[in-house]
XYZ file of C-alpha atoms in Angstrom:
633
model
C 94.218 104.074 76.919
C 94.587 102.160 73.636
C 96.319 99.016 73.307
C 99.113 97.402 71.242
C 97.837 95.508 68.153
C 100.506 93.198 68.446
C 102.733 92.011 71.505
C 106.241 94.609 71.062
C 109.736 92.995 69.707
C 110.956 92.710 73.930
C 107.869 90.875 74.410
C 108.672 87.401 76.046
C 106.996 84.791 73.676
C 104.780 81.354 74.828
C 107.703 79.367 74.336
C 110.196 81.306 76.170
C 108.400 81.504 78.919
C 107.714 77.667 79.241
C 111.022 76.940 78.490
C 111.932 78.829 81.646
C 110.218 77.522 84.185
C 111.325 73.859 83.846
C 115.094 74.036 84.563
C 115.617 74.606 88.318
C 114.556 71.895 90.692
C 115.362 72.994 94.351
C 115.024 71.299 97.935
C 115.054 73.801 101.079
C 116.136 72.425 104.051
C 116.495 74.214 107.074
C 113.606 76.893 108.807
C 111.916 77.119 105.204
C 112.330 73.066 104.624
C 110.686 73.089 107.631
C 107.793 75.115 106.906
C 107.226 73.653 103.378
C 106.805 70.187 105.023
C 104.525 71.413 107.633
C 102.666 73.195 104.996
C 102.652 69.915 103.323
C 101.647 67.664 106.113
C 99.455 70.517 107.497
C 96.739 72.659 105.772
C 97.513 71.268 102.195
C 96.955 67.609 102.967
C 93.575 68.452 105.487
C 91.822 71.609 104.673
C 90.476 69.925 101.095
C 90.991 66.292 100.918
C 88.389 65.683 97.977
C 85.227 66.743 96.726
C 83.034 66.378 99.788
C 85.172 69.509 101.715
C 82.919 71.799 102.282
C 85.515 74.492 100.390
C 84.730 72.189 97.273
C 81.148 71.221 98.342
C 80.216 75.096 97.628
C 80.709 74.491 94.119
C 77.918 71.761 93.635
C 75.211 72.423 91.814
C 72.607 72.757 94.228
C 74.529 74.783 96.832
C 75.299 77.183 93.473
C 71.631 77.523 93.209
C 70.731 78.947 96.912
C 73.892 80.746 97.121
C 72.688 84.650 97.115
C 75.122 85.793 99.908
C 77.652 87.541 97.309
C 80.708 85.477 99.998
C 84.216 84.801 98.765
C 84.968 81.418 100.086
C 85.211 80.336 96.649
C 88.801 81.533 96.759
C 90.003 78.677 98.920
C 89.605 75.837 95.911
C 91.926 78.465 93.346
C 94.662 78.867 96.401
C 95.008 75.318 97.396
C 95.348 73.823 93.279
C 97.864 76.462 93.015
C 99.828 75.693 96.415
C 99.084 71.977 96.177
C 100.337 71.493 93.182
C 103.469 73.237 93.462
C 103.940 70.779 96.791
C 102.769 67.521 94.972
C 105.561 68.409 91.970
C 108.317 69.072 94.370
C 108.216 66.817 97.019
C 106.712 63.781 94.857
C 103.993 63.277 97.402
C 101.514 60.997 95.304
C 98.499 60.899 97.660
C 98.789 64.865 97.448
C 98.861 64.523 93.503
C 95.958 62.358 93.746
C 94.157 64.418 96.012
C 94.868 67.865 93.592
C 93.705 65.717 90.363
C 90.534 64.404 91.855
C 89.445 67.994 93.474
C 90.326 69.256 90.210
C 88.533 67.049 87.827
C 85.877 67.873 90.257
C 85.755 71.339 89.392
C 85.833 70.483 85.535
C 82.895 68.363 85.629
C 81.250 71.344 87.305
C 81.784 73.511 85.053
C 79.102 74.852 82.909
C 78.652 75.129 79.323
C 79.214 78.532 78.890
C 82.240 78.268 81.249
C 81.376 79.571 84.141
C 82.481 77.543 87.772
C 82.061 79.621 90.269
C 79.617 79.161 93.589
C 76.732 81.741 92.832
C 73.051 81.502 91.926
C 72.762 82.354 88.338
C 70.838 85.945 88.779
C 74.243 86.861 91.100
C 77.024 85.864 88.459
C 79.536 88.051 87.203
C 78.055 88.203 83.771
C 74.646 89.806 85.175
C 75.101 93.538 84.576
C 75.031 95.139 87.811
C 72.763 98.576 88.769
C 74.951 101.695 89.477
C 77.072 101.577 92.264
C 76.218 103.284 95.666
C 78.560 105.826 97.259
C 80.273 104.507 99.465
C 84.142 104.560 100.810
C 85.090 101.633 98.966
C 83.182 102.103 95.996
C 81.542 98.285 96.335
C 79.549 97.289 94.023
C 75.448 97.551 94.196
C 75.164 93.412 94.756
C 77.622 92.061 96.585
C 80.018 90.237 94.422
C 83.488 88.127 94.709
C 82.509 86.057 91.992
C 85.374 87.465 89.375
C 87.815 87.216 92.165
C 86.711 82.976 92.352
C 87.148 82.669 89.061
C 90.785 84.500 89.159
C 92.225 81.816 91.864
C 90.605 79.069 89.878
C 92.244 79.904 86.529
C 95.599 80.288 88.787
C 94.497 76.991 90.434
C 94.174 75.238 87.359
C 97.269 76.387 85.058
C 99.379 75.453 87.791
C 98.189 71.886 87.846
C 98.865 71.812 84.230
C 102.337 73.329 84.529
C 103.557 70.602 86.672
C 100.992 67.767 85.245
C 99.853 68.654 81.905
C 96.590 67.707 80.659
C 93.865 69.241 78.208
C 91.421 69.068 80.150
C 92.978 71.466 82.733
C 94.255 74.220 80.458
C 90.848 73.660 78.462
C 88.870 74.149 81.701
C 90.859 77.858 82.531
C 90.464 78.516 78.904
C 87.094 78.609 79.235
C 86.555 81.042 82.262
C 88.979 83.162 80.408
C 87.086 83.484 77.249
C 83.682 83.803 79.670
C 85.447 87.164 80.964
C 86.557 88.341 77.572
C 83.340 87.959 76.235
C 81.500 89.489 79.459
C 83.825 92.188 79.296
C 83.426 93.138 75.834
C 80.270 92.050 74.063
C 78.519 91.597 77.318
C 79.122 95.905 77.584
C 80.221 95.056 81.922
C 82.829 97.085 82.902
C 85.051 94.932 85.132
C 85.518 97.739 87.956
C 81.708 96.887 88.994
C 81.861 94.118 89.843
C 84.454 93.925 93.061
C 84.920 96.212 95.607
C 87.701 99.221 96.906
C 86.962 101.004 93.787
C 86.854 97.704 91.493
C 90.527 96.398 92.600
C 89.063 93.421 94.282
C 88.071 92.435 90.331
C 90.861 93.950 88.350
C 93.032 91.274 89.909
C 91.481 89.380 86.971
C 94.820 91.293 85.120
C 97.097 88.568 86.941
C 95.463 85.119 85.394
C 94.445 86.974 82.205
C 98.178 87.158 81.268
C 99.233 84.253 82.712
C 96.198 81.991 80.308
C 98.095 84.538 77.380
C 101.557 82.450 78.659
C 99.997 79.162 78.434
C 98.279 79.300 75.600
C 99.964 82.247 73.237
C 96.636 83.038 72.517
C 96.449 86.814 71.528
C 92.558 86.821 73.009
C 94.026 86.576 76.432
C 96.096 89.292 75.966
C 93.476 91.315 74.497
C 90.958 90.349 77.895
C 93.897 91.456 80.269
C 94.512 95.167 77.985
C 90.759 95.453 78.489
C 91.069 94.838 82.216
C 93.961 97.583 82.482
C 91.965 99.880 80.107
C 88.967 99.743 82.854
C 90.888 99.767 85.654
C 92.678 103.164 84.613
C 89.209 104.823 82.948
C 87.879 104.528 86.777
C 87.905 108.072 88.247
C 88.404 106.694 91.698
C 91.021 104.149 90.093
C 93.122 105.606 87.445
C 95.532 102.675 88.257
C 98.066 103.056 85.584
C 97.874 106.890 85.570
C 98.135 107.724 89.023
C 101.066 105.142 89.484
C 103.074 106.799 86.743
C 102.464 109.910 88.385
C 104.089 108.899 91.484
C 101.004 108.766 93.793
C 101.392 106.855 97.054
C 100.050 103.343 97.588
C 97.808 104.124 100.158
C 95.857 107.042 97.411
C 95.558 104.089 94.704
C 91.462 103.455 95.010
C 90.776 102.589 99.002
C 94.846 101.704 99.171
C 93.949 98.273 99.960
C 97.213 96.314 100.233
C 96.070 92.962 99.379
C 94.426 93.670 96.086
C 96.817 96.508 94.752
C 99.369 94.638 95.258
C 98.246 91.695 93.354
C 97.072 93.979 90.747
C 100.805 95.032 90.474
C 101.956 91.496 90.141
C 99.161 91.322 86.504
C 100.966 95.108 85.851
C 104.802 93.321 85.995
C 103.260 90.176 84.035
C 101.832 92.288 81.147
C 105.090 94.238 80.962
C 106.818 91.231 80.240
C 104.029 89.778 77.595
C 104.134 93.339 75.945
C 107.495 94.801 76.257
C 105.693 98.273 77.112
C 107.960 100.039 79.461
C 105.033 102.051 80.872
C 103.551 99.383 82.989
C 106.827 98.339 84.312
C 107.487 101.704 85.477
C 104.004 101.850 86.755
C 104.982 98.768 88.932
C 108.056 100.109 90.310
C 107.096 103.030 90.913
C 104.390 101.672 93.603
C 106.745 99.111 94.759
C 108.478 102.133 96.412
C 106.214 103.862 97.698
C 105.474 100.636 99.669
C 108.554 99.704 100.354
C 109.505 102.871 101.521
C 106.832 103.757 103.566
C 104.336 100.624 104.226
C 106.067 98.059 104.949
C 106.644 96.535 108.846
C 110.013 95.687 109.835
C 109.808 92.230 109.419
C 108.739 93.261 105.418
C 105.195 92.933 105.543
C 102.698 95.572 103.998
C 101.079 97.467 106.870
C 98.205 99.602 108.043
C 94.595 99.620 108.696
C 95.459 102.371 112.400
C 92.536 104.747 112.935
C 91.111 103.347 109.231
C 87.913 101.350 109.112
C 89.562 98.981 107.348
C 92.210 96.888 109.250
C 93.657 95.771 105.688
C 94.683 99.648 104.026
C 97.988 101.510 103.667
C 97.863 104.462 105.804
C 99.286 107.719 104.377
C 103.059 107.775 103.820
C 104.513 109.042 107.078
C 102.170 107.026 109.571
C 103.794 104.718 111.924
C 102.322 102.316 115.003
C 103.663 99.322 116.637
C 100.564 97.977 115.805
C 99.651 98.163 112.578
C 98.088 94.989 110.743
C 100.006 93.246 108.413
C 97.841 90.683 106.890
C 98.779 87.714 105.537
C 97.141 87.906 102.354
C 99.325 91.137 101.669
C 102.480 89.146 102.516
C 101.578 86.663 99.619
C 100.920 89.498 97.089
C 103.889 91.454 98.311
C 106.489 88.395 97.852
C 104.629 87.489 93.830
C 105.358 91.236 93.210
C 108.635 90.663 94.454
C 109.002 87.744 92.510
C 107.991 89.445 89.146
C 110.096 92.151 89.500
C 113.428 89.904 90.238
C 112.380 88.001 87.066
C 112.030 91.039 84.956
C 114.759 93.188 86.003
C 117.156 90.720 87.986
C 117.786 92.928 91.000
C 119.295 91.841 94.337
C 116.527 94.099 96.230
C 113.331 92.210 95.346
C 114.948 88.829 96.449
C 116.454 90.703 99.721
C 112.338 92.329 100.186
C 111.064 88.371 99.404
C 113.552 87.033 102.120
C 113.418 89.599 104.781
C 108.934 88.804 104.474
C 109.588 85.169 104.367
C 111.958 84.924 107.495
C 109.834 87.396 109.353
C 106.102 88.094 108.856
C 105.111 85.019 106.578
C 106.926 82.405 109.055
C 105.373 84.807 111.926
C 101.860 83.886 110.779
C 102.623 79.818 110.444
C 102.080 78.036 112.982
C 104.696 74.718 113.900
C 101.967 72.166 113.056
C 101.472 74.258 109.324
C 97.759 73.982 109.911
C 97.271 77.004 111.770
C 97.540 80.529 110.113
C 97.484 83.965 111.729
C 95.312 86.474 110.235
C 96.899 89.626 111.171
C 100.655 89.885 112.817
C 101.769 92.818 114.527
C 104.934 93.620 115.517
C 103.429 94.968 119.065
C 100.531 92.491 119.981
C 99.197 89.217 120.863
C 99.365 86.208 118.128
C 96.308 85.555 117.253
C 95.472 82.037 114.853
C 92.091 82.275 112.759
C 89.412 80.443 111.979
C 88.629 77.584 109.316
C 87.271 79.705 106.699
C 89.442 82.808 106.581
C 91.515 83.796 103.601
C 95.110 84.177 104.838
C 95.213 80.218 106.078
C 95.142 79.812 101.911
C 97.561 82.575 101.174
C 100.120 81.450 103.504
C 99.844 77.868 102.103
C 100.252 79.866 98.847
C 103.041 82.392 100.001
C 105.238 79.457 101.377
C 105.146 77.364 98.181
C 106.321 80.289 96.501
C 109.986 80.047 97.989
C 111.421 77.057 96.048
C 111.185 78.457 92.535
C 112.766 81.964 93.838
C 115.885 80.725 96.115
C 117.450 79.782 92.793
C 116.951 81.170 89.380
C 118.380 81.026 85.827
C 119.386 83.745 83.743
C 119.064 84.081 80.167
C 122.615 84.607 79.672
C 123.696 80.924 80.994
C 123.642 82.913 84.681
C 122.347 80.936 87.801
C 121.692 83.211 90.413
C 121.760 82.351 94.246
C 118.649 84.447 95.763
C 117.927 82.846 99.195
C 119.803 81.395 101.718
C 119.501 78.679 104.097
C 120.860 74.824 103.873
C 119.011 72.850 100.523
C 120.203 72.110 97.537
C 119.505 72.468 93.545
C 120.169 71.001 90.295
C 120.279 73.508 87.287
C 120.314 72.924 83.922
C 122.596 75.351 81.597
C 123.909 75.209 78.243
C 127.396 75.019 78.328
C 127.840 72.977 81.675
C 124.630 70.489 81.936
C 123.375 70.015 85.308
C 124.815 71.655 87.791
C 124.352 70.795 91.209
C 124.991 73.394 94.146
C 124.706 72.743 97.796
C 124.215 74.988 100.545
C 125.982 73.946 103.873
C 124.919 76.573 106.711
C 122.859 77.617 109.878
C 121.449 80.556 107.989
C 119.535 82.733 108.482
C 121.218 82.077 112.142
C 124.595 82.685 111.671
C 125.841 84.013 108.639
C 128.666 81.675 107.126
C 127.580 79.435 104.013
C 129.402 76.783 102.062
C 128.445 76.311 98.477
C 129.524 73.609 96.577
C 129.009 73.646 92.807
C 128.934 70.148 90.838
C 128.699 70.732 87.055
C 128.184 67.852 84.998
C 131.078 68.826 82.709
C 133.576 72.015 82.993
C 132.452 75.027 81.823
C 131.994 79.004 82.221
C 129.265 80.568 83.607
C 128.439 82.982 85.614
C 127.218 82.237 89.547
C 125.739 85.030 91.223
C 125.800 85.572 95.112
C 123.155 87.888 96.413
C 124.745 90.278 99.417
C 122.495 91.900 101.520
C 122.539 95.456 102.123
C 123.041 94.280 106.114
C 126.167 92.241 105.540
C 128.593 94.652 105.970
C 132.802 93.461 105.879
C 131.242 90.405 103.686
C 134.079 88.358 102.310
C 133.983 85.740 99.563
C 136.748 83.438 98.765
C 136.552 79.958 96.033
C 139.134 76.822 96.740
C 140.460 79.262 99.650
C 141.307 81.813 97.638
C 139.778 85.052 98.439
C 137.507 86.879 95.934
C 139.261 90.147 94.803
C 136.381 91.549 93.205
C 134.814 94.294 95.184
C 131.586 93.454 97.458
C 128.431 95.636 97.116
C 125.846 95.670 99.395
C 122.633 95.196 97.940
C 123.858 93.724 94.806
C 125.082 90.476 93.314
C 128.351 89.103 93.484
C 128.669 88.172 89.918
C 131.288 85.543 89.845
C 132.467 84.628 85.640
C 134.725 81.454 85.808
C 134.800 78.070 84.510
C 133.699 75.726 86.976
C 134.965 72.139 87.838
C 133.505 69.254 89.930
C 133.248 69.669 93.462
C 134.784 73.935 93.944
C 134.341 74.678 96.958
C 132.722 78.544 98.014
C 133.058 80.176 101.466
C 130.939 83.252 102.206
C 130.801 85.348 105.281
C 128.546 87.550 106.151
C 128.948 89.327 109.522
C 125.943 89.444 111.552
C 125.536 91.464 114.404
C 122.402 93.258 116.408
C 121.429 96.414 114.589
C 119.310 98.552 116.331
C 116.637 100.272 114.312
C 114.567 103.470 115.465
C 111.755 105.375 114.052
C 108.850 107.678 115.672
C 105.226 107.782 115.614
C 104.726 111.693 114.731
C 102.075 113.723 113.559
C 102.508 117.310 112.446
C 99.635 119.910 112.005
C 99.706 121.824 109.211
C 97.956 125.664 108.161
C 98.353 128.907 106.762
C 98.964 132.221 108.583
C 96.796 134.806 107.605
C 99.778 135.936 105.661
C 99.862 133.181 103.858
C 102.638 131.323 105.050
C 102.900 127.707 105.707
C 102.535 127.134 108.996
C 103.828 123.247 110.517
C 103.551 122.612 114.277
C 104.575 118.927 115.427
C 101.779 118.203 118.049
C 102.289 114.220 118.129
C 106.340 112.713 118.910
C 107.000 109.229 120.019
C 110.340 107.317 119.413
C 110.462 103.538 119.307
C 113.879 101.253 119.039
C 114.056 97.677 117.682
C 116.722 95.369 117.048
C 117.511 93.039 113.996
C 120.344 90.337 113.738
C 121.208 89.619 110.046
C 117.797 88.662 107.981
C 115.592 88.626 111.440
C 113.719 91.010 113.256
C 114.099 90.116 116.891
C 111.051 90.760 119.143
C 110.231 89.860 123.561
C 107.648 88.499 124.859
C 106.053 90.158 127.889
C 108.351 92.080 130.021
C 108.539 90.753 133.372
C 105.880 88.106 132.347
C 102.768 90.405 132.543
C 103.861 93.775 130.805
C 103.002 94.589 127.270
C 105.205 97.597 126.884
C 108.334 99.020 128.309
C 109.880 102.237 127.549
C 113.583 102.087 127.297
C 116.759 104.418 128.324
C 119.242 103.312 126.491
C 123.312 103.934 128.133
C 125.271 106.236 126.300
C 127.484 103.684 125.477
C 128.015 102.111 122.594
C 125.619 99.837 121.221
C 128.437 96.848 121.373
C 128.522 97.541 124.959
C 125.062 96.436 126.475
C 123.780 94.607 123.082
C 124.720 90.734 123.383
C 124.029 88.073 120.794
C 124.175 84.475 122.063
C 124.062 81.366 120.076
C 121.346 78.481 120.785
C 121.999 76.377 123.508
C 120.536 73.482 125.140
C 118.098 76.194 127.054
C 117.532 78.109 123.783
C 116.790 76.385 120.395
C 117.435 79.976 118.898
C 119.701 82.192 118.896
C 118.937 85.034 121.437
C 119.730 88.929 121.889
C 120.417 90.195 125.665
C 119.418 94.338 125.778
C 121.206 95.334 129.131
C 120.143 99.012 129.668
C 121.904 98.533 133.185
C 119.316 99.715 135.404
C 116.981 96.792 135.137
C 117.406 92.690 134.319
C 118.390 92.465 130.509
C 115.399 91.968 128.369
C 115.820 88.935 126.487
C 114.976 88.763 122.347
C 114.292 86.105 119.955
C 113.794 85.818 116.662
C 110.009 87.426 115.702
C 108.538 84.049 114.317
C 109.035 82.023 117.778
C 108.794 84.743 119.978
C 106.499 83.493 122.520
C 106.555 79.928 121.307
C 104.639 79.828 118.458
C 101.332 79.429 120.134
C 98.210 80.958 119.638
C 97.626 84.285 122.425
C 101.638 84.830 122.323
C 102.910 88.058 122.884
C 105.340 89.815 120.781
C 106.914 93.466 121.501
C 109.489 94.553 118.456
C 109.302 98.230 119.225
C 109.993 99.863 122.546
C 109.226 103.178 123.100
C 112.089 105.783 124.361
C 111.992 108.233 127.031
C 110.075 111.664 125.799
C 112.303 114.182 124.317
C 113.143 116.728 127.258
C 111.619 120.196 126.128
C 113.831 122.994 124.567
């Protein structure tokens, strides 16, 4: 694969993307404002309070020298900068900011001469050329090796610290690991798939903070380190990243399918797009984003697999489905950035509709109340599980969560502010033409389904607002002042709304919820060849299942009867309407709550997946219920 001399004409430049990123300030209230302050108050202001935590005290000197193991808990120092920070600029907490610039200046003393700040022993580092790889189903490396994958969080870590607090010494510091790579990568003759595992994917996410140093700096060596990173990532035989997504492969037959790591390596994919204008990667990127939205993705939006597969964390084939499939947290965070890159690039309604539906469901499934705890693995059949101090996914939710702000709102090019997420919060904008405008959101969402926007601009002026409708919200109405909205209503798409705007208009929006019931089957279908020839396709494996959603959230029980883990399910032949209840909170019921009457038992009673069972560690949660067996023909 060659590479562009020179960044294309569609290219977006250093300066347009910093100009960007500084004109939406946004406060979520509500479930998320909830979870951002727990996050806040929880795992970001006690997992790493300064450099003697021992996710910081890994990166002293002498611990550097004995470390041999080839671990990953380097990680955790990259994720919490980047999450940190984001929390310190928003909410103005100063002992956070403190606490971020004094782990960080940490780090930069630490950092050696050549560059490199990871946690290994010198004769591990990524710059040591590696012996030929072994054979085995993940294609790992001969020496165990995360160091590259450190070194990616940490240049993450530390450009978002500069973003929000800008100082030399920051950008200097992530500079320097990035020029380490180049130069390890190029005149150091290392190829950059061996050095991380599932076919080199868990070191090709290098792609993502190559690109993003390229934004920060404009410096064309940065884009050159993250062409050479895609140009070894698609030579790989067991790779081919770029050339077996443009040939429309499934997810789960990129490398080992790992979730986590291909989809991060998507979100470099969408970022190079936009630093080269080549239309190749973006349709790369989209083209895997279906495949895993179509087929590997739980109902609560989380990417899912790892049943009869030796590792709990890969996509299996398209077609597979199991109540229990893993979704791990880690993939949640990558899923929502890709998410996020591709509603940046492209502006469409369904990547903000995939980034709600994960956050309301899955990524607030996996937080616990008190924002310290983290779930590994949900499921949308099994027990709630909360891991232990060291694991990965207590980072990437802190990360994941964070990322919400800077999506619910977002500003267009054009003069266009665009209305992504709901839920009560507020933001201030700045555009051209009107100054800062203010919007408000006064609702229960994602509870009940009416919102009340009120737009502020500082002057009056045109521009265009657009309201995202979700492809659920069917009969949605819109009116401004009281005055209904004649324009016709798309699911699925923006309502783009082109007026001039005055102090204090007043929007109404309605969108309908009610329980939708959702079915799919667990099937498996053997397939041969007659000795004729002929195809030959005998379904030997048939189970239904049937779940129920209420706008936004996936609605799951606890255990039936208070000791069952499973209950198969006859619906009536009624309508749906007829033994389907929703019921608004109460003084019993902080949440809403769905009532399943099948009329030959108690109702089963539903709440919304992310408090089903209270929140607390060894919950149970049932979202699918199996239905009676097909009668034979």
């Amino acid at each position: 694969m060659s590479s562009d001399p020179e960044p294309s004409s569609d290219a977006m430049t250093h300066s347009d993307y910093t100009a960007k990123t500084a004109r939406v300030e946004v406060r979520l209230d509500g479930l998320l404002g909830d979870a951002l302050e727990a996050n806040r108050r929880g795992r970001l202001a006690h997992f790493i309070v300064d450099e003697t935590s021992p996710a910081i005290a890994i990166f002293t000197p002498a611990h550097r020298q004995q470390n041999i193991e080839g671990d990953w808990y380097g990680e955790h120092a990259g994720k919490w900068l980047v999450a940190a920070a984001k929390a310190a600029a928003r909410s103005g907490d100063e002992d956070l900011l403190a606490r971020v610039r004094r782990v960080a200046d940490f780090l930069v003393a630490h950092q050696e001469a050549d560059g490199y700040m990871g946690t290994y022993a010198p004769e591990h580092r990524f710059m040591r050329k590696q012996a030929p790889k072994p054979g085995t189903w993940d294609g790992a490396p001969s020496v165990r090796t995360w160091d590259i994958w450190t070194h990616a969080y940490l240049i993450l870590g530390l450009l978002e610290i500069h973003k929000h607090f800008p100082e030399p010494r920051y950008l200097d510091a992530a500079r320097r690991i990035g020029a380490l790579c180049l130069d390890t990568l190029t005149r150091g003759g290392i190829d950059i798939t061996e050095l991380g595992n599932h076919h080199g994917m868990s070191a090709t996410v290098l792609l993502d903070p190559a690109v993003e140093l390229y934004f920060a700096t404009g410096e064309r060596g940065f884009l050159d380190l993250a062409l050479t990173v895609i140009s070894q990532a698609d030579a790989h035989p067991d790779l081919a990243l770029l050339t077996r997504a443009l040939a429309g492969v499934d997810a789960a037959q990129i490398a080992t399918g790992k979730a986590y790591q291909l989809a991060w390596n998507l979100v470099g994919l969408a970022k190079l797009h936009r630093a080269t204008g080549r239309a190749e990667y973006l349709s790369a990127v989209e083209s895997l984003w279906r495949s895993i939205r179509d087929h590997h993705l739980s109902l609560g939006g989380g990417p899912w697999g790892g049943v009869a597969h030796r590792s709990r964390e890969v996509f299996n084939p398209a077609g597979v489905f199991s109540p229990q499939g893993y979704v791990e947290t880690c993939s949640t965070l990558a899923w929502i950035q890709l998410n996020r890159e591709l509603l940046r690039i492209t502006g469409q309604a369904c990547y903000a509709e995939e980034i709600e539906r994960s956050a309301y469901n899955d990524l607030l499934g996996a937080q616990a109340p008190n924002g310290e705890d983290w779930c590994y693995y949900v499921f949308p059949n099994g027990r709630r599980v909360h891991t232990t101090y060291w694991r990965c996914c207590k980072s990437s939710g802190a990360m994941a969560i964070e990322e919400l702000p800077a999506i619910a709102y977002t500003r267009g090019g054009d003069d266009a502010l665009a209305v992504n997420l709901y839920g009560p919060g507020a933001a201030r904008v700045e555009l051209a033409r009107a100054g800062t405008v203010r919007i408000e959101q006064d609702t229960a969402y994602p509870f009940d389904g009416r919102i009340g926007l009120r737009v502020n601009p500082e002057r009056s002026a045109r521009f265009a607002l657009k309201l995202r409708i979700p492809s659920w919200a069917n009969d949605a109405s819109v009116s401004i002042n009281g005055e209904s909205v004649s324009t016709a209503i798309a699911l699925g798409d923006y309502l783009v709304l082109d007026r001039e705007w005055n102090d204090s208009d007043r929007i109404a929006i309605d969108f309908p919820m009610a329980p939708h019931l959702h079915t799919t089957v667990n099937r498996n279908v053997q397939e041969s060849r007659a000795p004729d020839g002929s195809p030959v396709a005998q379904e030997v494996l048939h189970n239904e299942y049937l779940a129920v959603t209420c706008g936004p959230l996936v609605y799951a029980t606890g255990l039936i009867d208070g000791f069952k883990t499973e209950e198969t399910l006859k619906p009536p032949a009624a309508p749906a309407s007829d033994w389907l209840h929703w019921h608004a909170a109460d003084a019993r019921h902080p949440t809403p709550r769905i009532e399943l009457d099948p009329g030959y038992r108690a109702p089963l009673v539903f709440e919304p997946y992310y408090c089903a069972g209270g929140r607390v560690d060894g919950a149970w949660r049932l979202t699918w219920l199996s239905l009676p067996p097909v009668s034979p023909r």
